[in-house]
C-alpha positions as MATLAB code, in Angstrom:
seq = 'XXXXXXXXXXXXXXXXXXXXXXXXXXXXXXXXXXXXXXXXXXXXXXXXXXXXXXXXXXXXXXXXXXXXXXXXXXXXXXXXXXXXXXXXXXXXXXXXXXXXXXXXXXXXXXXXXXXXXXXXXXXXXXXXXXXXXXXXXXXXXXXXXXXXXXXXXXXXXXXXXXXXXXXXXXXXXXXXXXXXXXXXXXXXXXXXXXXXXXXXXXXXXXXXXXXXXXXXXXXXXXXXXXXXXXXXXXXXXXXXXXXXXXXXXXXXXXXXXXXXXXXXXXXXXXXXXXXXXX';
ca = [
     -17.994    7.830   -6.627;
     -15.921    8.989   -9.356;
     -13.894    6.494  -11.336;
     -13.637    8.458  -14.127;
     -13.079   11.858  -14.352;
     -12.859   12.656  -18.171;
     -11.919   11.166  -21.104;
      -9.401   13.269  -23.697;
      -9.834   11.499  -27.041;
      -8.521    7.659  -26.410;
      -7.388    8.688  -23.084;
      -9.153    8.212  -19.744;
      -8.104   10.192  -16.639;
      -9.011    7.589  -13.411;
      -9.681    9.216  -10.503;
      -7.374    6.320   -9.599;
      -4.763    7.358  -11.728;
      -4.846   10.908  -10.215;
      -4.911    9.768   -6.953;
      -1.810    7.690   -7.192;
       0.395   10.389   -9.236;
      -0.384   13.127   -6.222;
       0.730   10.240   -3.982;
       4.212    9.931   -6.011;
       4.445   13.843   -5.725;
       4.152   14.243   -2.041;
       5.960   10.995   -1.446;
       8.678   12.921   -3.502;
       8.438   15.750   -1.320;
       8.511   13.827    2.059;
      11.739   11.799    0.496;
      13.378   14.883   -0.600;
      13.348   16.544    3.089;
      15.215   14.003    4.565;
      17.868   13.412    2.003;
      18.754   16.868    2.625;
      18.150   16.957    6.561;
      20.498   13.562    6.499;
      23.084   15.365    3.789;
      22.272   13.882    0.510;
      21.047   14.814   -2.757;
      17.561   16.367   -3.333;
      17.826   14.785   -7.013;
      18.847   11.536   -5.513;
      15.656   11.512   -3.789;
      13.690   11.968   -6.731;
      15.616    9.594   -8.767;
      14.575    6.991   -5.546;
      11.051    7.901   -6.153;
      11.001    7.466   -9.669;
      11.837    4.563   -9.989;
      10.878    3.366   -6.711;
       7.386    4.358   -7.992;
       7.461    2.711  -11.325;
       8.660   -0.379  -10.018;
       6.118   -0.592   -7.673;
       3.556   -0.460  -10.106;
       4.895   -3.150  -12.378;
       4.898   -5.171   -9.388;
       1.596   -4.230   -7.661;
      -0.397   -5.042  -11.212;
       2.016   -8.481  -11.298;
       0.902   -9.288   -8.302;
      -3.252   -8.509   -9.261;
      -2.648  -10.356  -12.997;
      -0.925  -13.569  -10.978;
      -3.721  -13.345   -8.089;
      -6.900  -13.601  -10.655;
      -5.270  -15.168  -13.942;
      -8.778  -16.478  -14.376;
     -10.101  -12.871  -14.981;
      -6.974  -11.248  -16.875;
      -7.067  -14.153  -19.184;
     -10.734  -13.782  -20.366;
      -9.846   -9.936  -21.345;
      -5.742   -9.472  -21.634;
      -5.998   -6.126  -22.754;
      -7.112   -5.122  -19.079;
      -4.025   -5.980  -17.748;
      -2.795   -2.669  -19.335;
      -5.965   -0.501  -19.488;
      -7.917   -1.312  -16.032;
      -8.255    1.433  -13.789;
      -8.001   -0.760  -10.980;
      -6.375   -3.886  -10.117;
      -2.941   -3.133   -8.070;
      -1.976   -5.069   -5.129;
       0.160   -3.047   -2.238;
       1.889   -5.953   -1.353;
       3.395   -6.380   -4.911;
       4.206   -3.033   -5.111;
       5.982   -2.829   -1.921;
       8.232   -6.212   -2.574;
       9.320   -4.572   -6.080;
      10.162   -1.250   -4.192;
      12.140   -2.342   -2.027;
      14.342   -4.643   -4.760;
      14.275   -1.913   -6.768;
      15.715    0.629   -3.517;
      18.212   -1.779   -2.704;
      19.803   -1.444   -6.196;
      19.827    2.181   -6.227;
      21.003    2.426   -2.532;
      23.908    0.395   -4.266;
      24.201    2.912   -6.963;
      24.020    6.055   -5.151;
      26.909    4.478   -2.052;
      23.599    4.879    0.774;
      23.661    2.368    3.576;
      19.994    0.156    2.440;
      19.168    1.051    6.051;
      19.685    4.496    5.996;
      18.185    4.874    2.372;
      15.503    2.461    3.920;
      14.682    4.933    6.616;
      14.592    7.755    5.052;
      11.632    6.428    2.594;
       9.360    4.455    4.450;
       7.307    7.508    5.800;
       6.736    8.773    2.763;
       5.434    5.314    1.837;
       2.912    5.402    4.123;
       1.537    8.149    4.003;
       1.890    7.649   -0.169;
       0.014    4.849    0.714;
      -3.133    6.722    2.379;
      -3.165    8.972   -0.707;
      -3.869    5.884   -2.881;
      -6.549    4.612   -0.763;
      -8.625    7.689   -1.530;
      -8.164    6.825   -5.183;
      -9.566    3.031   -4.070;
     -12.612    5.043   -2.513;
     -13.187    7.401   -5.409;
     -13.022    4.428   -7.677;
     -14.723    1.800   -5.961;
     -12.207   -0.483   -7.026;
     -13.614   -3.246   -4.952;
     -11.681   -2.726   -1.516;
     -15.106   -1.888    0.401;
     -15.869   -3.632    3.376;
     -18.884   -5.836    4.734;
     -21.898   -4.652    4.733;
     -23.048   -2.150    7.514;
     -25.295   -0.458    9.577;
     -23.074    2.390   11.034;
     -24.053    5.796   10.053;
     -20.645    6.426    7.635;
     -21.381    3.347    5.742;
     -21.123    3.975    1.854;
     -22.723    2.839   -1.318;
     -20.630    2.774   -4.361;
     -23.439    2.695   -7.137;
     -20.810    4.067  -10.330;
     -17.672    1.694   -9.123;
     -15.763    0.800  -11.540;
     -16.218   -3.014  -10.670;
     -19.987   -2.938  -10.528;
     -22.148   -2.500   -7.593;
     -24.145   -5.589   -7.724;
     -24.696   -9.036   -6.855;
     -21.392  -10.387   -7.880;
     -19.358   -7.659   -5.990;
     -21.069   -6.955   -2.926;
     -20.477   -9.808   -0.757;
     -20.160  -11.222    2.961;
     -18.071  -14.254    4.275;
     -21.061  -16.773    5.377;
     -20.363  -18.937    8.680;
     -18.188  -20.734    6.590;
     -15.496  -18.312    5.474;
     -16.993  -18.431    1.715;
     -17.311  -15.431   -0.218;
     -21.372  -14.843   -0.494;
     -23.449  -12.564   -2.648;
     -25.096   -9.656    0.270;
     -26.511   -7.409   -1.947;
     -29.910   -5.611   -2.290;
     -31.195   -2.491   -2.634;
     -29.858    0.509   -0.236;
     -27.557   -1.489    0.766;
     -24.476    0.257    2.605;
     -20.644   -1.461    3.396;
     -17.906   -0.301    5.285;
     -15.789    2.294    4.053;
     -12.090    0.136    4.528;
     -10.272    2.503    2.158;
     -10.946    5.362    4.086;
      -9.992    3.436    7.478;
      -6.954    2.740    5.645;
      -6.162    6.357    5.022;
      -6.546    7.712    8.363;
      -4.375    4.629    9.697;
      -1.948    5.523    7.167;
      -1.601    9.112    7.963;
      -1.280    8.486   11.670;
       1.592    5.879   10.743;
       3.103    8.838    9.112;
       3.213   11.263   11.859;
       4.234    8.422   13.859;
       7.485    7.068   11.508;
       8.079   11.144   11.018;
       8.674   12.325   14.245;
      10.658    8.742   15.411;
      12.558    8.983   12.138;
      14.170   12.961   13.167;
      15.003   11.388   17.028;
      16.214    8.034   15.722;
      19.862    7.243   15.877;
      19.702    3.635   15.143;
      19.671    2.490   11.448;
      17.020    0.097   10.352;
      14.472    1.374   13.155;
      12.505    3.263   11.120;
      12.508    0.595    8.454;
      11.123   -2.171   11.433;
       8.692    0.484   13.014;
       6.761    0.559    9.630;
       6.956   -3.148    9.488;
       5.123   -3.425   12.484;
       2.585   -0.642   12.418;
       1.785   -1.147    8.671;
       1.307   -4.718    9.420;
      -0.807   -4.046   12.291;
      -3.302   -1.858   10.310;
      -3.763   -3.963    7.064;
      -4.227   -7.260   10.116;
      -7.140   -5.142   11.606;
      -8.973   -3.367    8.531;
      -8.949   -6.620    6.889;
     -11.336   -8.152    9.425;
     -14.148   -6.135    7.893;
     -13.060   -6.398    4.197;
     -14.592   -8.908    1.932;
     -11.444  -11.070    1.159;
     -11.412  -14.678    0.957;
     -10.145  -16.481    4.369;
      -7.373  -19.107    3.294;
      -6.449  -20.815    6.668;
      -7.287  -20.358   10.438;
     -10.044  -17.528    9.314;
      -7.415  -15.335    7.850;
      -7.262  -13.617    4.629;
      -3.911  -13.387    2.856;
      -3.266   -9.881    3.650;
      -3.382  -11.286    6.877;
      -1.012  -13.790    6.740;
       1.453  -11.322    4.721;
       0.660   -8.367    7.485;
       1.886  -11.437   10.217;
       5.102  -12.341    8.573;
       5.649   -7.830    8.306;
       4.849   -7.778   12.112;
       7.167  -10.748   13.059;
      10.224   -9.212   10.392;
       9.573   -5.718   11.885;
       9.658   -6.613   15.820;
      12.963   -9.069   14.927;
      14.531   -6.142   13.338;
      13.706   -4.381   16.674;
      14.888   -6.322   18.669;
      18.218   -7.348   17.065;
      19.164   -3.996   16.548;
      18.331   -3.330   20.278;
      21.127   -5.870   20.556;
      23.744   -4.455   18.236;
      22.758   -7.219   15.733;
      20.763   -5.469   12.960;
      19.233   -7.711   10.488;
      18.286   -7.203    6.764;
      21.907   -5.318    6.137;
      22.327   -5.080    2.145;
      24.225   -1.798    1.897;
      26.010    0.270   -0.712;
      29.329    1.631    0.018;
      29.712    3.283    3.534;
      28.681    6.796    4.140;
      28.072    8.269    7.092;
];
């Protein structure tokens, strides 16, 4: 692995880092086709991204610093310098505050704006998981016998006893390391899911004539994904032998097949919109 590609004075380059800002620029890209196949502004699809992007990282690091306040505390500075440590979940709340006010500014339906975004998202969101890989940021899985299991010996966490662990019979977090040991890849899974929930929200989202869909389908099959992945990554289960990701991925599921359904009915739900524009 490569958390660290090079260091230019006082400035390290993360492999993270990298991984995230090609994320923003094909995100960018995917955003900026369908402004202009729907009629809008190529730069209002950048100005989306931007700070679209930047808000989601203020809120995916919140998220991390709130989630281990233990850890953050012992070494503040690391809430500003750590090449790791950004929650999707965060990220994506903050986004979509953050695209509601600029749907508002620019006079886009939220829906519409909504729609034309969310692919780019996810497959945004597969781009960043390879930076989790090439990191070793700590989203591995369990540990594995299955020929494309990985070790992550130069992760920028630490491969070792305190970060290579199984859930016991129990549901508690246990050390499972030892030598040659090998864990499932989950950032990788979570690419390739990602990139098929792409294609998938890219082709629905040029057929699509009913506002919000594309918004709900993501819901759903993003939810979906994280649910199933998680079952072989190491995070704590909180209740009913879920993890939280779990229990977030639910309530996106649930949201995502309401929207469905309502707008199926001529009811859509989650309507914030700018001024009307068709």
């Amino acid at each position: 692995m490569f958390p660290i590609l090079l260091h230019l004075g006082p400035i390290t380059i993360y492999s993270f880092g990298l991984m995230m800002a090609l994320a923003f620029i094909v995100g960018d890209l995917v955003v900026a086709s369908e402004f202009k196949r729907n009629g809008y502004s190529v730069d209002q699809a950048s100005t989306l991204v931007l700070w679209v992007a930047l808000a989601g990282l203020v809120g995916s690091r919140l998220y991390d610093v709130i989630d281990n306040w233990g850890a953050y505390r012992s070494d503040p500075k690391s809430i500003l310098l750590s090449g790791s440590g950004f929650v999707f979940y965060g990220g994506f709340v903050a986004g979509l505050i953050t695209s509601w006010i600029i749907a508002r500014r620019f006079g886009i339906r939220w829906l519409k704006l909504t729609d034309m975004s969310v692919a780019a998202l996810a497959i945004g969101h597969g781009i960043g998981r390879i930076g989790c890989l090439l990191s070793g940021d700590g989203d591995w899985g369990t540990v594995t016998t299955l020929p494309w299991g990985m070790q992550f010996p130069r992760a920028i966490i630490g491969w070792n006893s305190q970060t290579v662990l199984a859930l016991d019979s129990h549901n508690a977090l246990v050390s499972a390391y030892y030598p040659g040991v090998r864990v499932h890849p989950a950032p990788l899974y979570e690419t390739i899911l990602y990139t098929g929930v792409f294609l998938i929200l890219w082709s629905f989202g040029k057929k699509n004539q009913v506002e919000g869909r594309v918004l709900y389908l993501y819901l759903m099959l993003v939810g979906v994904c994280r649910f199933v992945v998680e079952f072989v990554r190491i995070n704590p289960r909180i209740v009913l032998g879920l993890s939280e990701a779990q229990l977030i991925s639910t309530a996106m599921i649930m949201i995502g097949a309401l929207g469905w359904l309502m707008s199926a009915a001529g009811q859509p739900i989650l309507t914030a919109r700018g001024a009307a524009r068709a």
